[in-house]
JSON list of C-alpha atoms in Angstrom, two decimals:
[
{"chain": "A", "resi": 1227, "resn": "UNK", "atom": "CA", "xyz": [92.72, 91.55, 99.82]},
{"chain": "A", "resi": 1228, "resn": "UNK", "atom": "CA", "xyz": [96.09, 90.06, 99.02]},
{"chain": "A", "resi": 1229, "resn": "UNK", "atom": "CA", "xyz": [96.09, 87.13, 96.11]},
{"chain": "A", "resi": 1230, "resn": "UNK", "atom": "CA", "xyz": [98.37, 84.10, 96.05]},
{"chain": "A", "resi": 1231, "resn": "UNK", "atom": "CA", "xyz": [99.48, 84.94, 92.28]},
{"chain": "A", "resi": 1232, "resn": "UNK", "atom": "CA", "xyz": [100.11, 88.46, 92.97]},
{"chain": "A", "resi": 1233, "resn": "UNK", "atom": "CA", "xyz": [103.96, 89.76, 92.39]},
{"chain": "A", "resi": 1234, "resn": "UNK", "atom": "CA", "xyz": [104.31, 92.42, 94.96]},
{"chain": "A", "resi": 1235, "resn": "UNK", "atom": "CA", "xyz": [106.70, 94.81, 95.68]},
{"chain": "A", "resi": 1236, "resn": "UNK", "atom": "CA", "xyz": [107.52, 97.08, 98.92]},
{"chain": "A", "resi": 1237, "resn": "UNK", "atom": "CA", "xyz": [108.23, 100.53, 98.99]},
{"chain": "A", "resi": 1238, "resn": "UNK", "atom": "CA", "xyz": [109.32, 101.96, 102.99]},
{"chain": "A", "resi": 1239, "resn": "UNK", "atom": "CA", "xyz": [109.59, 105.37, 103.08]},
{"chain": "A", "resi": 1240, "resn": "UNK", "atom": "CA", "xyz": [111.95, 105.15, 106.37]},
{"chain": "A", "resi": 1241, "resn": "UNK", "atom": "CA", "xyz": [111.32, 108.06, 107.89]},
{"chain": "A", "resi": 1242, "resn": "UNK", "atom": "CA", "xyz": [107.69, 108.32, 107.49]},
{"chain": "A", "resi": 1243, "resn": "UNK", "atom": "CA", "xyz": [107.42, 104.73, 108.89]},
{"chain": "A", "resi": 1244, "resn": "UNK", "atom": "CA", "xyz": [109.80, 105.10, 111.88]},
{"chain": "A", "resi": 1245, "resn": "UNK", "atom": "CA", "xyz": [107.83, 108.20, 112.89]},
{"chain": "A", "resi": 1246, "resn": "UNK", "atom": "CA", "xyz": [104.14, 106.35, 112.55]},
{"chain": "A", "resi": 1247, "resn": "UNK", "atom": "CA", "xyz": [105.30, 103.05, 114.58]},
{"chain": "A", "resi": 1248, "resn": "UNK", "atom": "CA", "xyz": [106.86, 105.93, 117.25]},
{"chain": "A", "resi": 1249, "resn": "UNK", "atom": "CA", "xyz": [103.55, 108.08, 117.21]},
{"chain": "A", "resi": 1250, "resn": "UNK", "atom": "CA", "xyz": [101.85, 104.09, 118.32]},
{"chain": "A", "resi": 1251, "resn": "UNK", "atom": "CA", "xyz": [104.65, 103.25, 120.76]},
{"chain": "A", "resi": 1252, "resn": "UNK", "atom": "CA", "xyz": [105.83, 100.55, 119.16]},
{"chain": "A", "resi": 1253, "resn": "UNK", "atom": "CA", "xyz": [109.14, 99.34, 117.14]},
{"chain": "A", "resi": 1254, "resn": "UNK", "atom": "CA", "xyz": [109.00, 97.58, 113.77]},
{"chain": "A", "resi": 1255, "resn": "UNK", "atom": "CA", "xyz": [110.63, 94.13, 113.38]},
{"chain": "A", "resi": 1256, "resn": "UNK", "atom": "CA", "xyz": [112.27, 94.21, 109.63]},
{"chain": "A", "resi": 1257, "resn": "UNK", "atom": "CA", "xyz": [112.48, 90.20, 109.63]},
{"chain": "A", "resi": 1258, "resn": "UNK", "atom": "CA", "xyz": [108.76, 89.85, 110.77]},
{"chain": "A", "resi": 1259, "resn": "UNK", "atom": "CA", "xyz": [107.40, 92.34, 108.26]},
{"chain": "A", "resi": 1260, "resn": "UNK", "atom": "CA", "xyz": [109.51, 90.99, 105.57]},
{"chain": "A", "resi": 1261, "resn": "UNK", "atom": "CA", "xyz": [107.59, 87.43, 106.13]},
{"chain": "A", "resi": 1262, "resn": "UNK", "atom": "CA", "xyz": [104.26, 88.60, 106.70]},
{"chain": "A", "resi": 1263, "resn": "UNK", "atom": "CA", "xyz": [104.36, 90.08, 103.19]},
{"chain": "A", "resi": 1264, "resn": "UNK", "atom": "CA", "xyz": [105.98, 86.98, 101.76]},
{"chain": "A", "resi": 1265, "resn": "UNK", "atom": "CA", "xyz": [103.11, 84.82, 102.78]},
{"chain": "A", "resi": 1266, "resn": "UNK", "atom": "CA", "xyz": [100.77, 87.12, 101.34]},
{"chain": "A", "resi": 1267, "resn": "UNK", "atom": "CA", "xyz": [101.80, 86.47, 97.26]},
{"chain": "A", "resi": 1268, "resn": "UNK", "atom": "CA", "xyz": [104.88, 86.74, 95.62]},
{"chain": "A", "resi": 1269, "resn": "UNK", "atom": "CA", "xyz": [107.42, 89.14, 96.62]},
{"chain": "A", "resi": 1270, "resn": "UNK", "atom": "CA", "xyz": [109.22, 90.63, 94.08]},
{"chain": "A", "resi": 1271, "resn": "UNK", "atom": "CA", "xyz": [111.11, 93.23, 95.94]},
{"chain": "A", "resi": 1272, "resn": "UNK", "atom": "CA", "xyz": [111.53, 95.20, 99.40]},
{"chain": "A", "resi": 1273, "resn": "UNK", "atom": "CA", "xyz": [113.04, 98.66, 98.88]},
{"chain": "A", "resi": 1274, "resn": "UNK", "atom": "CA", "xyz": [113.86, 100.66, 102.27]},
{"chain": "A", "resi": 1275, "resn": "UNK", "atom": "CA", "xyz": [114.44, 104.25, 101.61]},
{"chain": "A", "resi": 1276, "resn": "UNK", "atom": "CA", "xyz": [116.69, 106.61, 104.07]},
{"chain": "A", "resi": 1277, "resn": "UNK", "atom": "CA", "xyz": [119.07, 109.43, 103.85]},
{"chain": "A", "resi": 1278, "resn": "UNK", "atom": "CA", "xyz": [122.32, 109.35, 105.63]},
{"chain": "A", "resi": 1279, "resn": "UNK", "atom": "CA", "xyz": [124.84, 112.26, 107.15]},
{"chain": "A", "resi": 1280, "resn": "UNK", "atom": "CA", "xyz": [127.86, 110.87, 104.99]},
{"chain": "A", "resi": 1281, "resn": "UNK", "atom": "CA", "xyz": [130.48, 112.86, 107.02]},
{"chain": "A", "resi": 1282, "resn": "UNK", "atom": "CA", "xyz": [129.63, 111.26, 110.67]},
{"chain": "A", "resi": 1283, "resn": "UNK", "atom": "CA", "xyz": [132.07, 108.90, 111.89]},
{"chain": "A", "resi": 1284, "resn": "UNK", "atom": "CA", "xyz": [128.70, 106.68, 113.27]},
{"chain": "A", "resi": 1285, "resn": "UNK", "atom": "CA", "xyz": [125.86, 107.23, 112.41]},
{"chain": "A", "resi": 1286, "resn": "UNK", "atom": "CA", "xyz": [123.03, 105.35, 114.47]},
{"chain": "A", "resi": 1287, "resn": "UNK", "atom": "CA", "xyz": [121.17, 104.22, 111.31]},
{"chain": "A", "resi": 1288, "resn": "UNK", "atom": "CA", "xyz": [124.13, 102.06, 110.00]},
{"chain": "A", "resi": 1289, "resn": "UNK", "atom": "CA", "xyz": [123.59, 98.73, 112.09]},
{"chain": "A", "resi": 1290, "resn": "UNK", "atom": "CA", "xyz": [119.53, 99.05, 110.41]},
{"chain": "A", "resi": 1291, "resn": "UNK", "atom": "CA", "xyz": [120.98, 99.70, 107.33]},
{"chain": "A", "resi": 1292, "resn": "UNK", "atom": "CA", "xyz": [123.87, 97.07, 107.14]},
{"chain": "A", "resi": 1293, "resn": "UNK", "atom": "CA", "xyz": [120.82, 94.47, 108.23]},
{"chain": "A", "resi": 1294, "resn": "UNK", "atom": "CA", "xyz": [118.39, 95.06, 106.16]},
{"chain": "A", "resi": 1295, "resn": "UNK", "atom": "CA", "xyz": [121.00, 95.19, 102.85]},
{"chain": "A", "resi": 1296, "resn": "UNK", "atom": "CA", "xyz": [121.99, 91.71, 104.12]},
{"chain": "A", "resi": 1297, "resn": "UNK", "atom": "CA", "xyz": [118.72, 89.88, 104.69]},
{"chain": "A", "resi": 1298, "resn": "UNK", "atom": "CA", "xyz": [116.19, 90.49, 101.86]},
{"chain": "A", "resi": 1299, "resn": "UNK", "atom": "CA", "xyz": [115.83, 93.88, 101.24]},
{"chain": "A", "resi": 1300, "resn": "UNK", "atom": "CA", "xyz": [116.79, 97.05, 98.77]},
{"chain": "A", "resi": 1301, "resn": "UNK", "atom": "CA", "xyz": [118.13, 99.64, 100.84]},
{"chain": "A", "resi": 1302, "resn": "UNK", "atom": "CA", "xyz": [118.43, 102.99, 98.62]},
{"chain": "A", "resi": 1303, "resn": "UNK", "atom": "CA", "xyz": [120.49, 105.90, 100.45]},
{"chain": "A", "resi": 1304, "resn": "UNK", "atom": "CA", "xyz": [121.37, 109.46, 99.47]},
{"chain": "A", "resi": 1305, "resn": "UNK", "atom": "CA", "xyz": [123.61, 112.09, 101.32]},
{"chain": "A", "resi": 1306, "resn": "UNK", "atom": "CA", "xyz": [121.09, 114.14, 103.86]},
{"chain": "A", "resi": 1307, "resn": "UNK", "atom": "CA", "xyz": [122.29, 117.66, 104.78]},
{"chain": "A", "resi": 1308, "resn": "UNK", "atom": "CA", "xyz": [122.66, 118.75, 108.58]},
{"chain": "A", "resi": 1309, "resn": "UNK", "atom": "CA", "xyz": [121.97, 122.39, 109.27]},
{"chain": "A", "resi": 1310, "resn": "UNK", "atom": "CA", "xyz": [120.82, 124.28, 112.67]},
{"chain": "A", "resi": 1311, "resn": "UNK", "atom": "CA", "xyz": [117.29, 126.06, 113.15]},
{"chain": "A", "resi": 1312, "resn": "UNK", "atom": "CA", "xyz": [116.38, 128.83, 114.46]},
{"chain": "A", "resi": 1313, "resn": "UNK", "atom": "CA", "xyz": [115.64, 127.26, 117.96]},
{"chain": "A", "resi": 1314, "resn": "UNK", "atom": "CA", "xyz": [119.17, 126.27, 118.08]},
{"chain": "A", "resi": 1315, "resn": "UNK", "atom": "CA", "xyz": [118.45, 122.53, 117.66]},
{"chain": "A", "resi": 1316, "resn": "UNK", "atom": "CA", "xyz": [120.16, 120.52, 114.97]},
{"chain": "A", "resi": 1317, "resn": "UNK", "atom": "CA", "xyz": [118.32, 118.78, 111.96]},
{"chain": "A", "resi": 1318, "resn": "UNK", "atom": "CA", "xyz": [118.36, 116.58, 108.92]},
{"chain": "A", "resi": 1319, "resn": "UNK", "atom": "CA", "xyz": [116.91, 117.36, 105.69]},
{"chain": "A", "resi": 1320, "resn": "UNK", "atom": "CA", "xyz": [116.64, 114.51, 103.07]},
{"chain": "A", "resi": 1321, "resn": "UNK", "atom": "CA", "xyz": [114.04, 113.74, 100.88]},
{"chain": "A", "resi": 1322, "resn": "UNK", "atom": "CA", "xyz": [113.73, 110.28, 99.20]},
{"chain": "A", "resi": 1323, "resn": "UNK", "atom": "CA", "xyz": [110.27, 110.71, 97.25]},
{"chain": "A", "resi": 1324, "resn": "UNK", "atom": "CA", "xyz": [111.84, 111.34, 94.12]},
{"chain": "A", "resi": 1325, "resn": "UNK", "atom": "CA", "xyz": [114.05, 107.96, 93.96]},
{"chain": "A", "resi": 1326, "resn": "UNK", "atom": "CA", "xyz": [111.03, 106.10, 95.75]},
{"chain": "A", "resi": 1327, "resn": "UNK", "atom": "CA", "xyz": [108.76, 107.52, 92.81]},
{"chain": "A", "resi": 1328, "resn": "UNK", "atom": "CA", "xyz": [111.47, 106.29, 89.86]},
{"chain": "A", "resi": 1329, "resn": "UNK", "atom": "CA", "xyz": [111.77, 102.75, 91.00]},
{"chain": "A", "resi": 1330, "resn": "UNK", "atom": "CA", "xyz": [107.91, 102.76, 91.60]},
{"chain": "A", "resi": 1331, "resn": "UNK", "atom": "CA", "xyz": [107.57, 103.27, 88.30]},
{"chain": "A", "resi": 1332, "resn": "UNK", "atom": "CA", "xyz": [110.45, 101.26, 86.51]},
{"chain": "A", "resi": 1333, "resn": "UNK", "atom": "CA", "xyz": [108.79, 98.23, 88.16]},
{"chain": "A", "resi": 1334, "resn": "UNK", "atom": "CA", "xyz": [105.38, 99.22, 87.12]},
{"chain": "A", "resi": 1335, "resn": "UNK", "atom": "CA", "xyz": [105.14, 96.42, 83.93]},
{"chain": "A", "resi": 1336, "resn": "UNK", "atom": "CA", "xyz": [106.34, 93.80, 86.43]},
{"chain": "A", "resi": 1337, "resn": "UNK", "atom": "CA", "xyz": [104.76, 94.13, 89.33]},
{"chain": "A", "resi": 1338, "resn": "UNK", "atom": "CA", "xyz": [100.70, 93.46, 90.31]},
{"chain": "A", "resi": 1339, "resn": "UNK", "atom": "CA", "xyz": [100.58, 95.18, 93.72]},
{"chain": "A", "resi": 1340, "resn": "UNK", "atom": "CA", "xyz": [102.60, 97.86, 95.28]},
{"chain": "A", "resi": 1341, "resn": "UNK", "atom": "CA", "xyz": [102.72, 98.20, 98.69]},
{"chain": "A", "resi": 1342, "resn": "UNK", "atom": "CA", "xyz": [103.68, 101.98, 100.26]},
{"chain": "A", "resi": 1343, "resn": "UNK", "atom": "CA", "xyz": [104.60, 102.61, 103.64]},
{"chain": "A", "resi": 1344, "resn": "UNK", "atom": "CA", "xyz": [103.88, 106.18, 103.98]},
{"chain": "A", "resi": 1345, "resn": "UNK", "atom": "CA", "xyz": [101.09, 108.58, 104.92]},
{"chain": "A", "resi": 1346, "resn": "UNK", "atom": "CA", "xyz": [102.97, 111.62, 102.57]},
{"chain": "A", "resi": 1347, "resn": "UNK", "atom": "CA", "xyz": [100.45, 112.76, 100.68]},
{"chain": "A", "resi": 1348, "resn": "UNK", "atom": "CA", "xyz": [103.03, 113.76, 98.01]},
{"chain": "A", "resi": 1349, "resn": "UNK", "atom": "CA", "xyz": [102.95, 110.22, 97.17]},
{"chain": "A", "resi": 1350, "resn": "UNK", "atom": "CA", "xyz": [98.86, 110.79, 95.56]},
{"chain": "A", "resi": 1351, "resn": "UNK", "atom": "CA", "xyz": [100.44, 111.39, 92.10]},
{"chain": "A", "resi": 1352, "resn": "UNK", "atom": "CA", "xyz": [102.52, 108.53, 92.05]},
{"chain": "A", "resi": 1353, "resn": "UNK", "atom": "CA", "xyz": [100.05, 106.50, 93.40]},
{"chain": "A", "resi": 1354, "resn": "UNK", "atom": "CA", "xyz": [97.41, 107.67, 90.74]},
{"chain": "A", "resi": 1355, "resn": "UNK", "atom": "CA", "xyz": [100.27, 106.91, 88.05]},
{"chain": "A", "resi": 1356, "resn": "UNK", "atom": "CA", "xyz": [100.56, 103.52, 89.05]},
{"chain": "A", "resi": 1357, "resn": "UNK", "atom": "CA", "xyz": [96.77, 102.51, 88.95]},
{"chain": "A", "resi": 1358, "resn": "UNK", "atom": "CA", "xyz": [96.35, 103.91, 85.59]},
{"chain": "A", "resi": 1359, "resn": "UNK", "atom": "CA", "xyz": [98.96, 100.86, 84.65]},
{"chain": "A", "resi": 1360, "resn": "UNK", "atom": "CA", "xyz": [96.31, 98.56, 86.11]},
{"chain": "A", "resi": 1361, "resn": "UNK", "atom": "CA", "xyz": [98.38, 98.05, 89.40]},
{"chain": "A", "resi": 1362, "resn": "UNK", "atom": "CA", "xyz": [96.56, 98.17, 92.31]},
{"chain": "A", "resi": 1363, "resn": "UNK", "atom": "CA", "xyz": [98.20, 100.11, 95.64]},
{"chain": "A", "resi": 1364, "resn": "UNK", "atom": "CA", "xyz": [97.89, 99.48, 99.21]},
{"chain": "A", "resi": 1365, "resn": "UNK", "atom": "CA", "xyz": [98.96, 102.33, 101.62]},
{"chain": "A", "resi": 1366, "resn": "UNK", "atom": "CA", "xyz": [100.17, 101.04, 105.02]},
{"chain": "A", "resi": 1367, "resn": "UNK", "atom": "CA", "xyz": [100.03, 104.35, 107.36]},
{"chain": "A", "resi": 1368, "resn": "UNK", "atom": "CA", "xyz": [98.11, 105.39, 110.35]},
{"chain": "A", "resi": 1369, "resn": "UNK", "atom": "CA", "xyz": [95.19, 107.37, 111.68]},
{"chain": "A", "resi": 1370, "resn": "UNK", "atom": "CA", "xyz": [95.81, 106.28, 115.05]},
{"chain": "A", "resi": 1371, "resn": "UNK", "atom": "CA", "xyz": [98.89, 108.86, 115.85]},
{"chain": "A", "resi": 1372, "resn": "UNK", "atom": "CA", "xyz": [98.32, 112.60, 117.36]},
{"chain": "A", "resi": 1373, "resn": "UNK", "atom": "CA", "xyz": [98.99, 114.10, 115.10]},
{"chain": "A", "resi": 1374, "resn": "UNK", "atom": "CA", "xyz": [97.17, 111.26, 112.43]},
{"chain": "A", "resi": 1375, "resn": "UNK", "atom": "CA", "xyz": [100.31, 110.07, 109.97]},
{"chain": "A", "resi": 1376, "resn": "UNK", "atom": "CA", "xyz": [98.28, 109.34, 106.93]},
{"chain": "A", "resi": 1377, "resn": "UNK", "atom": "CA", "xyz": [97.25, 112.21, 104.57]},
{"chain": "A", "resi": 1378, "resn": "UNK", "atom": "CA", "xyz": [93.62, 112.07, 103.58]},
{"chain": "A", "resi": 1379, "resn": "UNK", "atom": "CA", "xyz": [94.35, 112.70, 100.13]},
{"chain": "A", "resi": 1380, "resn": "UNK", "atom": "CA", "xyz": [96.52, 109.48, 99.98]},
{"chain": "A", "resi": 1381, "resn": "UNK", "atom": "CA", "xyz": [94.13, 107.86, 101.70]},
{"chain": "A", "resi": 1382, "resn": "UNK", "atom": "CA", "xyz": [91.32, 108.32, 99.39]},
{"chain": "A", "resi": 1383, "resn": "UNK", "atom": "CA", "xyz": [93.68, 107.50, 96.42]},
{"chain": "A", "resi": 1384, "resn": "UNK", "atom": "CA", "xyz": [94.79, 104.01, 97.26]},
{"chain": "A", "resi": 1385, "resn": "UNK", "atom": "CA", "xyz": [92.80, 100.77, 96.30]},
{"chain": "A", "resi": 1386, "resn": "UNK", "atom": "CA", "xyz": [93.48, 99.66, 100.17]},
{"chain": "A", "resi": 1387, "resn": "UNK", "atom": "CA", "xyz": [94.37, 101.56, 103.76]},
{"chain": "A", "resi": 1388, "resn": "UNK", "atom": "CA", "xyz": [96.12, 99.50, 106.34]},
{"chain": "A", "resi": 1389, "resn": "UNK", "atom": "CA", "xyz": [96.08, 100.93, 109.63]},
{"chain": "A", "resi": 1390, "resn": "UNK", "atom": "CA", "xyz": [99.61, 100.26, 111.04]},
{"chain": "A", "resi": 1391, "resn": "UNK", "atom": "CA", "xyz": [98.21, 99.55, 114.31]},
{"chain": "A", "resi": 1392, "resn": "UNK", "atom": "CA", "xyz": [96.77, 96.10, 113.20]},
{"chain": "A", "resi": 1393, "resn": "UNK", "atom": "CA", "xyz": [100.09, 95.34, 112.24]},
{"chain": "A", "resi": 1394, "resn": "UNK", "atom": "CA", "xyz": [101.49, 95.46, 115.71]},
{"chain": "A", "resi": 1395, "resn": "UNK", "atom": "CA", "xyz": [100.99, 92.15, 116.53]},
{"chain": "A", "resi": 1396, "resn": "UNK", "atom": "CA", "xyz": [102.55, 90.71, 113.14]},
{"chain": "A", "resi": 1397, "resn": "UNK", "atom": "CA", "xyz": [105.52, 93.28, 112.50]},
{"chain": "A", "resi": 1398, "resn": "UNK", "atom": "CA", "xyz": [105.76, 94.46, 116.25]},
{"chain": "A", "resi": 1399, "resn": "UNK", "atom": "CA", "xyz": [109.07, 93.87, 118.11]},
{"chain": "A", "resi": 1400, "resn": "UNK", "atom": "CA", "xyz": [108.41, 91.55, 121.17]},
{"chain": "A", "resi": 1401, "resn": "UNK", "atom": "CA", "xyz": [110.04, 93.26, 123.85]},
{"chain": "A", "resi": 1402, "resn": "UNK", "atom": "CA", "xyz": [111.21, 89.62, 125.22]},
{"chain": "A", "resi": 1403, "resn": "UNK", "atom": "CA", "xyz": [113.03, 88.98, 121.72]},
{"chain": "A", "resi": 1404, "resn": "UNK", "atom": "CA", "xyz": [115.87, 90.39, 119.74]},
{"chain": "A", "resi": 1405, "resn": "UNK", "atom": "CA", "xyz": [115.57, 89.55, 116.44]},
{"chain": "A", "resi": 1406, "resn": "UNK", "atom": "CA", "xyz": [116.04, 92.12, 113.59]},
{"chain": "A", "resi": 1407, "resn": "UNK", "atom": "CA", "xyz": [117.19, 95.55, 114.47]},
{"chain": "A", "resi": 1408, "resn": "UNK", "atom": "CA", "xyz": [114.43, 98.36, 115.61]},
{"chain": "A", "resi": 1409, "resn": "UNK", "atom": "CA", "xyz": [114.64, 101.83, 114.52]},
{"chain": "A", "resi": 1410, "resn": "UNK", "atom": "CA", "xyz": [115.57, 104.06, 117.43]},
{"chain": "A", "resi": 1411, "resn": "UNK", "atom": "CA", "xyz": [115.63, 107.51, 117.97]},
{"chain": "A", "resi": 1412, "resn": "UNK", "atom": "CA", "xyz": [118.77, 109.78, 118.21]},
{"chain": "A", "resi": 1413, "resn": "UNK", "atom": "CA", "xyz": [118.05, 112.52, 120.36]},
{"chain": "A", "resi": 1414, "resn": "UNK", "atom": "CA", "xyz": [120.31, 114.88, 119.16]},
{"chain": "A", "resi": 1415, "resn": "UNK", "atom": "CA", "xyz": [118.88, 115.04, 116.19]},
{"chain": "A", "resi": 1416, "resn": "UNK", "atom": "CA", "xyz": [115.40, 116.17, 114.46]},
{"chain": "A", "resi": 1417, "resn": "UNK", "atom": "CA", "xyz": [114.45, 114.87, 110.74]},
{"chain": "A", "resi": 1418, "resn": "UNK", "atom": "CA", "xyz": [112.85, 116.94, 108.41]},
{"chain": "A", "resi": 1419, "resn": "UNK", "atom": "CA", "xyz": [111.70, 114.73, 105.37]},
{"chain": "A", "resi": 1420, "resn": "UNK", "atom": "CA", "xyz": [110.32, 117.53, 103.00]},
{"chain": "A", "resi": 1421, "resn": "UNK", "atom": "CA", "xyz": [110.73, 120.90, 101.69]},
{"chain": "A", "resi": 1422, "resn": "UNK", "atom": "CA", "xyz": [108.08, 122.68, 103.89]},
{"chain": "A", "resi": 1423, "resn": "UNK", "atom": "CA", "xyz": [110.30, 122.38, 106.87]},
{"chain": "A", "resi": 1424, "resn": "UNK", "atom": "CA", "xyz": [108.05, 119.29, 108.63]},
{"chain": "A", "resi": 1425, "resn": "UNK", "atom": "CA", "xyz": [110.26, 118.16, 111.31]},
{"chain": "A", "resi": 1426, "resn": "UNK", "atom": "CA", "xyz": [110.48, 114.59, 112.38]},
{"chain": "A", "resi": 1427, "resn": "UNK", "atom": "CA", "xyz": [112.47, 112.49, 114.78]},
{"chain": "A", "resi": 1428, "resn": "UNK", "atom": "CA", "xyz": [115.91, 111.38, 113.94]},
{"chain": "A", "resi": 1429, "resn": "UNK", "atom": "CA", "xyz": [116.22, 107.56, 112.72]},
{"chain": "A", "resi": 1430, "resn": "UNK", "atom": "CA", "xyz": [118.76, 105.33, 114.15]}
]
């Protein structure tokens, strides 16, 4: 359900997409992802949202962020907070929901089709608000990971749901190739992307 005349924008919740792809045991090739959706219509913007530990001398996310910046993505970042959990493990907290929602609403009059890469149920109200402006919304996430990454309320609200697993051949990184950087896990950290303390792997 893509139309060549549509103006589209991608909104990628970096932590959520990483967790979904990791749960399916493959890496995202961001060059192939961009090419895939450019072939579906007129791609106006591709946003990538992530929080960064600003005081780190080197962030494992930095090579990916730099590559995205130079290769067609609009990268939105903000400082993340590091803390130690009750179990003694270091965690990073950084929620980008507000930044993503503001950008989506600001673009609503210029876009026909919004593609959201996230399974976070908190985005249901955003999807509803965009739809009430006469726009279509596709959500990309997965039900096939354990546990499933897509919230039921978000899937129901979307005009279209794309199972990430079905895009593996189109946007996954081939094992024999070295195209766009893929996100890799930093085993020293776990990532909290919301205020309820949901632990997500670090991104790198």
